[in-house]
Each structure stands twice: as structure tokens, then as C-alpha cells.
Amino acid sequence: MSDTEQPPDTATGVPARAVLLVVNTRRETAREVAEQFSSAFCAHDIVVRVLEEDAEELAFCREGLVEVVPASPHSSAGCEVVVVIGGDGTILRAAEHARESGTPLLGINLGHVGFLAEADPEDVDRTIEAIIERRYDADERLTVDVSVFRDKELVATTWALNEASVEKAARQRMLEVVVEVDGRPLSRWGCDGVVCSTPTGSTAYNFSAGGPIVWPEVQALLIVPISAHALFARPMVVAPTSVLAVEVIADTDGAGVLWCDGRRTVELPPGARIEVRRGHAPVLLARLHEAPFTDRLVAKFELPVSGWRGSAERRRRAASDA
């Protein structure tokens, strides 16, 4: 039995259905939407699971109708989907509980931009119906696995969906690093940090650091220096099979820190090294409908497109004139 399969119901022999809810419990609206999802799923005999860390703040969990599960990389095992109610930060938290099980994440955006989310609060009823009827697909998103070395000894491993960034630990100190691609030195920079991003993360920290937006279906890794004191300090795109390395210069005065998705952190003293490579497993994002990434980009950033006279627009106008 795979991680995403539920054991059969002993009475009917039909596999029980289960959904994991991950909620930004700091938002009252998120708590209300979570209760709406829970009530609808329970009414359709779908098992609702909630993480222990969220259940304490959700009143409906005290009614004994949901399963409370510990937070772990396998929290979503046996679930057909993880419904994430919050912003992109909540989706990144949910990914920690879904990647290993291969369970798709379906985000309800209650944050700001919400690039990873699929639906808005006004879409809740349609989203519930789609999940109950299993009317959704899933996109695979490339991740990165990260290894941390000190004195050539592996001291930590972690991963990221958006980015792994090496940043200076102290504001008053510049970070001295040397960057390597596939075992060959690329450049030494005095900088505030270096972002190693996935295409999914290209609209996150990478975007703020001046990196390019990369369509999510593109298989690639991105390197973006942050405020580097160098003539050659441009964002770069490399093959998805490449291994990136960032090493804190041994004789530098400042230490660094590794951040993965802004959530997982490892200290990097002088001489420390990180290696970033394509992750062993993707993260799955559930999609309720086909929407070109271009349209998502325009909608999320409210890009001006007035005056565009593309083929679809011409067909629409022709139909209205007929």
C-alpha cells in the first residue's frame, strides 16, 4: 500500500477517503474557512485530519469529528489531498508534511500575492465540490536538496521548494563567498548573500533579489547574488542536473546562515559549504483548472495588458460583432 492509499473501511471494504487540513490559525478567516471544509468533508464521509499544532486553535477539532495527527514529513500519508488555508507561507509549511508522501497541495489564498495558491475565499464552495468529486489535476514542482559541510564533514541536510539562500549573519558585516557550479569555481563575491532558486521560487526571494521569472514547467536552477560588490554579479540559470555550491571563505570576518524557504535554518561559520542539487522528490500542487502561467503572472502582479490585440481577443470581438 502506497503512502497516499487509505486502508479499506472494514464495513464496506471500500478505501476510506482522507484529507489533511493545514491552516494559518492566526487568521480568523482561515479558521472559519477550515471549519467550512471540515463540515463538508465529514458530511461526505471523508476523514478530516488536522496537525496537532493547528488543532489547538481550531474549535471544531474539539468536537471529536476530526483526526489530530503529529507534524512530520509523513503527516499526509494516506490522504488524497492537503487543503492549505492561508498564504504562500502556509503552503511552504504544508509542503514539509506532503513532499515525502507525494500528496498534492491545494491552497486557498488568504495571504497577499498567493502565487502558489489555487483558489480564493470566494471559491470555497466550488473547491469543496471539486475535491469531493476528485476534479483536479496535479503539477510537479522541482525542489532542491541541500547538504551542509563543515571541515569537509556533512553536518546537516535539508531541502527547499522555493529557494536555499546563504545570507550574512550580521548586518554590519559583508559575506565573502565563492560560488561553484558542477565542481568548477564560478566567482568570488563580497555580498549580502546568494539565492539558489527553483523555477517555482523565481517569483519569491529570487524575484525580490533581481532574478528572472522562470515558467514553472522549465527545468532549471537559478543563482542570484544579493548586493554583490563585483562587476560580474548577474543572475544565472543553469541545468537542473547541475550541482551548485556556495562556500563561506575561511578567512572572512563574517559568518553566514542558510535559509530554506525562509523556514529551515543552519548556521554557516567561516569555511562552511553548502551544496544544492535537484531534489529527490517534487512537491505536487493541485490545479482545479488549466490556466497559463502567463495569465497567473498578469493577475497576481496586476500587469498592464490593455491594448493587446491577440488572436483570442480578436475572436471574441468578432463574435460580439456578429
Short mmCIF file of C-alpha atoms in Angstrom, two decimals:
data_model
loop_
_atom_site.label_atom_id
_atom_site.label_comp_id
_atom_site.label_asym_id
_atom_site.label_seq_id
_atom_site.Cartn_x
_atom_site.Cartn_y
_atom_site.Cartn_z
CA MET A 1 0.00 0.00 0.00
CA SER A 2 1.43 3.39 -1.01
CA ASP A 3 1.60 6.44 1.27
CA THR A 4 -1.37 8.03 -0.48
CA GLU A 5 -3.63 4.98 -0.15
CA GLN A 6 -6.06 4.65 2.73
CA PRO A 7 -6.79 1.27 4.36
CA PRO A 8 -10.22 -0.08 3.39
CA ASP A 9 -13.24 0.56 5.55
CA THR A 10 -13.80 -2.67 7.49
CA ALA A 11 -17.56 -2.49 6.99
CA THR A 12 -17.67 -1.82 3.26
CA GLY A 13 -14.26 -2.88 2.01
CA VAL A 14 -14.04 0.45 0.15
CA PRO A 15 -10.91 2.52 0.87
CA ALA A 16 -11.72 5.37 3.23
CA ARG A 17 -11.06 8.84 1.87
CA ALA A 18 -8.99 11.31 3.87
CA VAL A 19 -7.92 14.94 3.57
CA LEU A 20 -5.37 16.85 5.64
CA LEU A 21 -6.11 20.48 6.54
CA VAL A 22 -3.19 22.85 7.18
CA VAL A 23 -4.38 26.20 8.48
CA ASN A 24 -2.92 29.61 9.28
CA THR A 25 -4.68 29.68 12.63
CA ARG A 26 -3.60 33.27 13.33
CA ARG A 27 -6.25 34.43 10.86
CA GLU A 28 -9.87 34.28 11.95
CA THR A 29 -11.00 33.96 8.33
CA ALA A 30 -8.74 30.94 7.88
CA ARG A 31 -10.23 29.26 10.94
CA GLU A 32 -13.74 29.88 9.62
CA VAL A 33 -12.89 28.52 6.16
CA ALA A 34 -11.25 25.45 7.73
CA GLU A 35 -14.44 24.69 9.64
CA GLN A 36 -16.42 25.03 6.40
CA PHE A 37 -14.16 22.48 4.69
CA SER A 38 -14.27 20.13 7.67
CA SER A 39 -18.07 20.17 7.88
CA ALA A 40 -18.48 19.50 4.16
CA PHE A 41 -15.97 16.65 4.11
CA CYS A 42 -17.41 14.99 7.21
CA ALA A 43 -20.87 15.17 5.64
CA HIS A 44 -19.50 13.16 2.71
CA ASP A 45 -17.75 10.59 4.93
CA ILE A 46 -14.30 11.94 4.12
CA VAL A 47 -11.91 11.67 7.05
CA VAL A 48 -10.52 15.06 8.06
CA ARG A 49 -7.08 15.27 9.60
CA VAL A 50 -5.53 18.29 11.28
CA LEU A 51 -1.98 18.84 12.54
CA GLU A 52 -1.54 18.95 16.31
CA GLU A 53 -0.01 22.42 16.10
CA ASP A 54 -3.15 23.72 14.34
CA ALA A 55 -5.78 21.74 16.25
CA GLU A 56 -5.20 23.68 19.46
CA GLU A 57 -6.55 26.84 17.80
CA LEU A 58 -9.45 25.27 15.89
CA ALA A 59 -12.68 24.99 17.86
CA PHE A 60 -14.22 22.34 15.58
CA CYS A 61 -11.37 19.96 16.47
CA ARG A 62 -12.78 19.71 19.99
CA GLU A 63 -15.95 18.05 18.71
CA GLY A 64 -14.16 14.76 18.11
CA LEU A 65 -15.05 14.60 14.42
CA VAL A 66 -11.52 15.02 13.06
CA GLU A 67 -8.28 13.10 13.45
CA VAL A 68 -5.44 15.06 15.03
CA VAL A 69 -2.04 13.93 13.74
CA PRO A 70 1.51 14.86 14.76
CA ALA A 71 3.52 17.09 12.46
CA SER A 72 6.04 15.03 10.49
CA PRO A 73 7.24 14.56 6.90
CA HIS A 74 4.59 11.82 6.62
CA SER A 75 1.60 13.64 8.16
CA SER A 76 -0.29 13.46 4.86
CA ALA A 77 0.30 9.74 4.28
CA GLY A 78 -3.00 8.14 3.29
CA CYS A 79 -4.57 11.48 2.30
CA GLU A 80 -5.62 12.23 -1.26
CA VAL A 81 -5.01 15.97 -0.95
CA VAL A 82 -3.75 18.56 1.54
CA VAL A 83 -6.02 21.61 1.70
CA VAL A 84 -3.93 24.60 2.74
CA ILE A 85 -5.80 27.60 4.10
CA GLY A 86 -3.57 30.66 4.31
CA GLY A 87 -0.91 32.30 2.17
CA ASP A 88 2.22 31.07 0.44
CA GLY A 89 3.98 30.76 3.81
CA THR A 90 1.35 28.28 4.96
CA ILE A 91 1.77 26.34 1.71
CA LEU A 92 5.53 26.14 2.31
CA ARG A 93 4.80 24.79 5.80
CA ALA A 94 2.35 22.26 4.39
CA ALA A 95 4.93 21.12 1.84
CA GLU A 96 7.04 19.85 4.74
CA HIS A 97 4.27 17.36 5.50
CA ALA A 98 3.45 16.36 1.92
CA ARG A 99 6.58 16.00 -0.20
CA GLU A 100 7.65 12.58 1.06
CA SER A 101 4.13 11.15 0.70
CA GLY A 102 3.59 12.67 -2.74
CA THR A 103 0.30 14.21 -1.64
CA PRO A 104 -0.81 17.25 -3.71
CA LEU A 105 -1.32 20.61 -2.02
CA LEU A 106 -4.38 22.71 -2.82
CA GLY A 107 -4.05 26.24 -1.49
CA ILE A 108 -6.83 28.66 -0.56
CA ASN A 109 -5.20 32.08 -0.66
CA LEU A 110 -5.78 34.23 2.40
CA GLY A 111 -2.40 35.95 2.13
CA HIS A 112 -1.10 38.66 -0.16
CA VAL A 113 0.14 37.57 -3.59
CA GLY A 114 -0.57 33.87 -3.10
CA PHE A 115 1.40 32.65 -6.11
CA LEU A 116 1.28 29.02 -5.00
CA ALA A 117 -2.43 29.00 -4.14
CA GLU A 118 -5.12 27.74 -6.49
CA ALA A 119 -8.29 29.34 -5.14
CA ASP A 120 -9.55 32.44 -3.33
CA PRO A 121 -12.01 32.57 -0.40
CA GLU A 122 -14.95 33.20 -2.73
CA ASP A 123 -14.13 29.90 -4.48
CA VAL A 124 -14.52 27.74 -1.35
CA ASP A 125 -17.81 26.08 -2.33
CA ARG A 126 -16.54 25.22 -5.82
CA THR A 127 -13.27 23.96 -4.37
CA ILE A 128 -15.04 21.69 -1.87
CA GLU A 129 -17.18 20.28 -4.66
CA ALA A 130 -14.14 19.69 -6.89
CA ILE A 131 -12.29 17.82 -4.13
CA ILE A 132 -15.30 15.67 -3.28
CA GLU A 133 -15.73 14.80 -6.96
CA ARG A 134 -11.95 14.44 -7.48
CA ARG A 135 -11.98 17.06 -10.25
CA TYR A 136 -8.42 18.33 -10.06
CA ASP A 137 -5.01 17.65 -11.55
CA ALA A 138 -1.55 18.00 -10.03
CA ASP A 139 1.58 19.76 -11.27
CA GLU A 140 5.02 18.53 -10.26
CA ARG A 141 7.26 21.28 -8.92
CA LEU A 142 11.02 20.82 -8.81
CA THR A 143 12.63 21.01 -5.37
CA VAL A 144 16.26 21.20 -4.22
CA ASP A 145 18.09 19.07 -1.68
CA VAL A 146 20.73 20.89 0.36
CA SER A 147 23.79 19.46 2.11
CA VAL A 148 25.84 21.45 4.65
CA PHE A 149 29.51 20.70 5.29
CA ARG A 150 31.91 21.96 7.95
CA ASP A 151 35.55 20.89 7.78
CA LYS A 152 34.52 18.58 4.91
CA GLU A 153 32.11 16.75 7.22
CA LEU A 154 28.41 16.54 6.41
CA VAL A 155 26.63 18.19 9.34
CA ALA A 156 23.10 18.81 8.05
CA THR A 157 20.72 18.06 5.20
CA THR A 158 17.56 19.92 4.31
CA TRP A 159 15.54 20.92 1.24
CA ALA A 160 13.52 23.71 -0.34
CA LEU A 161 10.62 24.24 -2.71
CA ASN A 162 11.32 27.92 -3.40
CA GLU A 163 14.94 28.62 -2.59
CA ALA A 164 18.01 27.93 -0.49
CA SER A 165 19.73 31.20 0.38
CA VAL A 166 23.09 31.83 2.02
CA GLU A 167 22.95 35.17 3.82
CA LYS A 168 25.21 37.20 6.06
CA ALA A 169 24.57 36.56 9.74
CA ALA A 170 25.38 40.10 10.92
CA ARG A 171 24.08 43.28 9.33
CA GLN A 172 27.36 45.18 9.74
CA ARG A 173 29.49 42.50 8.05
CA MET A 174 29.75 41.67 4.37
CA LEU A 175 29.72 37.98 3.50
CA GLU A 176 32.64 36.63 1.46
CA VAL A 177 31.71 33.58 -0.59
CA VAL A 178 32.92 31.63 -3.59
CA VAL A 179 30.32 30.00 -5.84
CA GLU A 180 30.88 26.77 -7.72
CA VAL A 181 28.92 25.05 -10.50
CA ASP A 182 29.45 21.36 -11.22
CA GLY A 183 32.76 21.26 -9.39
CA ARG A 184 34.23 24.33 -11.12
CA PRO A 185 34.69 27.74 -9.46
CA LEU A 186 32.45 30.46 -10.89
CA SER A 187 33.19 33.62 -8.92
CA ARG A 188 34.06 35.03 -5.52
CA TRP A 189 31.75 37.70 -4.20
CA GLY A 190 31.63 40.06 -1.29
CA CYS A 191 27.87 40.29 -0.88
CA ASP A 192 24.81 40.17 1.34
CA GLY A 193 24.12 36.62 0.19
CA VAL A 194 23.39 34.22 -2.66
CA VAL A 195 20.00 32.78 -3.61
CA CYS A 196 19.79 29.32 -5.19
CA SER A 197 16.25 29.15 -6.53
CA THR A 198 13.89 26.77 -8.29
CA PRO A 199 11.54 27.92 -11.08
CA THR A 200 8.71 27.88 -8.51
CA GLY A 201 10.77 30.17 -6.28
CA SER A 202 11.54 32.55 -9.11
CA THR A 203 8.55 34.70 -8.10
CA ALA A 204 9.63 34.75 -4.44
CA TYR A 205 13.00 35.81 -2.94
CA ASN A 206 14.66 35.39 -6.35
CA PHE A 207 12.28 37.99 -7.79
CA SER A 208 12.99 40.47 -4.98
CA ALA A 209 16.74 39.96 -5.47
CA GLY A 210 16.50 40.86 -9.16
CA GLY A 211 16.47 37.35 -10.60
CA PRO A 212 14.43 36.31 -13.65
CA ILE A 213 10.93 34.88 -13.55
CA VAL A 214 11.07 31.33 -14.91
CA TRP A 215 7.97 29.45 -16.05
CA PRO A 216 7.38 26.52 -13.65
CA GLU A 217 7.49 23.88 -16.38
CA VAL A 218 11.07 24.89 -17.19
CA GLN A 219 13.57 22.52 -15.62
CA ALA A 220 16.41 24.68 -14.29
CA LEU A 221 18.17 26.06 -11.23
CA LEU A 222 18.89 29.74 -10.64
CA ILE A 223 21.80 31.53 -8.95
CA VAL A 224 21.28 35.14 -7.84
CA PRO A 225 23.89 37.15 -5.88
CA ILE A 226 22.44 39.67 -3.42
CA SER A 227 24.01 43.14 -3.48
CA ALA A 228 27.38 41.80 -4.61
CA HIS A 229 30.39 44.14 -4.78
CA ALA A 230 31.57 42.94 -8.17
CA LEU A 231 31.42 43.85 -11.86
CA PHE A 232 30.22 40.34 -12.69
CA ALA A 233 27.27 39.70 -10.41
CA ARG A 234 24.40 38.75 -12.66
CA PRO A 235 21.59 36.23 -12.14
CA MET A 236 22.35 32.94 -13.86
CA VAL A 237 20.27 29.97 -14.99
CA VAL A 238 21.88 26.52 -15.05
CA ALA A 239 20.82 22.98 -15.90
CA PRO A 240 18.57 21.11 -13.45
CA THR A 241 21.25 18.42 -13.24
CA SER A 242 23.90 20.90 -12.08
CA VAL A 243 25.26 20.86 -8.55
CA LEU A 244 25.65 24.33 -7.06
CA ALA A 245 27.96 25.07 -4.15
CA VAL A 246 28.39 28.17 -2.01
CA GLU A 247 31.37 28.28 0.34
CA VAL A 248 31.94 30.88 3.04
CA ILE A 249 35.57 31.97 2.67
CA ALA A 250 37.60 30.53 5.55
CA ASP A 251 39.42 33.77 6.43
CA THR A 252 36.37 36.02 6.24
CA ASP A 253 35.35 38.07 9.28
CA GLY A 254 31.65 37.39 8.91
CA ALA A 255 29.67 34.18 9.29
CA GLY A 256 26.69 33.17 7.21
CA VAL A 257 23.38 31.45 7.67
CA LEU A 258 21.47 29.09 5.39
CA TRP A 259 17.74 29.64 4.98
CA CYS A 260 15.50 27.19 3.13
CA ASP A 261 12.10 28.62 2.15
CA GLY A 262 12.54 31.10 5.00
CA ARG A 263 11.69 28.31 7.44
CA ARG A 264 14.64 25.95 7.99
CA THR A 265 17.98 27.40 9.01
CA VAL A 266 21.58 26.26 9.58
CA GLU A 267 24.47 28.41 10.81
CA LEU A 268 27.44 28.70 8.44
CA PRO A 269 30.72 29.66 10.13
CA PRO A 270 33.74 30.64 8.02
CA GLY A 271 34.80 27.65 5.93
CA ALA A 272 31.32 26.12 5.80
CA ARG A 273 29.98 24.94 2.47
CA ILE A 274 26.55 24.12 1.10
CA GLU A 275 25.74 22.02 -1.94
CA VAL A 276 22.43 22.39 -3.77
CA ARG A 277 21.12 19.82 -6.23
CA ARG A 278 17.80 18.79 -7.72
CA GLY A 279 15.59 17.29 -5.02
CA HIS A 280 14.92 13.58 -4.82
CA ALA A 281 11.17 14.23 -4.82
CA PRO A 282 8.98 17.02 -6.23
CA VAL A 283 6.15 18.84 -4.50
CA LEU A 284 2.74 18.39 -6.13
CA LEU A 285 0.41 21.38 -6.48
CA ALA A 286 -3.24 20.59 -7.20
CA ARG A 287 -4.87 22.52 -10.04
CA LEU A 288 -8.64 22.94 -10.39
CA HIS A 289 -8.46 24.32 -13.92
CA GLU A 290 -5.98 24.92 -16.69
CA ALA A 291 -4.59 28.44 -16.58
CA PRO A 292 -1.48 29.53 -18.49
CA PHE A 293 1.29 30.76 -16.19
CA THR A 294 1.26 33.98 -18.19
CA ASP A 295 -2.31 34.64 -17.05
CA ARG A 296 -1.41 33.90 -13.43
CA LEU A 297 1.53 36.28 -13.68
CA VAL A 298 -0.64 39.06 -15.10
CA ALA A 299 -3.34 38.52 -12.45
CA LYS A 300 -1.03 38.28 -9.43
CA PHE A 301 1.09 41.30 -10.33
CA GLU A 302 -1.76 43.23 -11.95
CA LEU A 303 0.34 43.76 -15.05
CA PRO A 304 -0.97 46.25 -17.64
CA VAL A 305 -2.10 44.45 -20.78
CA SER A 306 -4.59 46.95 -22.18
CA GLY A 307 -4.17 47.40 -25.91
CA TRP A 308 -3.28 43.76 -26.52
CA ARG A 309 -4.96 42.55 -29.69
CA GLY A 310 -4.08 38.86 -29.68
CA SER A 311 -5.92 36.13 -31.56
CA ALA A 312 -8.27 35.27 -28.68
CA GLU A 313 -9.26 38.91 -28.27
CA ARG A 314 -9.87 39.25 -31.99
CA ARG A 315 -12.09 36.16 -31.98
CA ARG A 316 -14.07 37.50 -29.03
CA ARG A 317 -14.66 40.83 -30.72
CA ALA A 318 -15.60 39.14 -33.98
CA ALA A 319 -18.15 37.01 -32.15
CA SER A 320 -19.64 40.01 -30.37
CA ASP A 321 -19.91 41.92 -33.65
CA ALA A 322 -21.62 39.04 -35.46
#
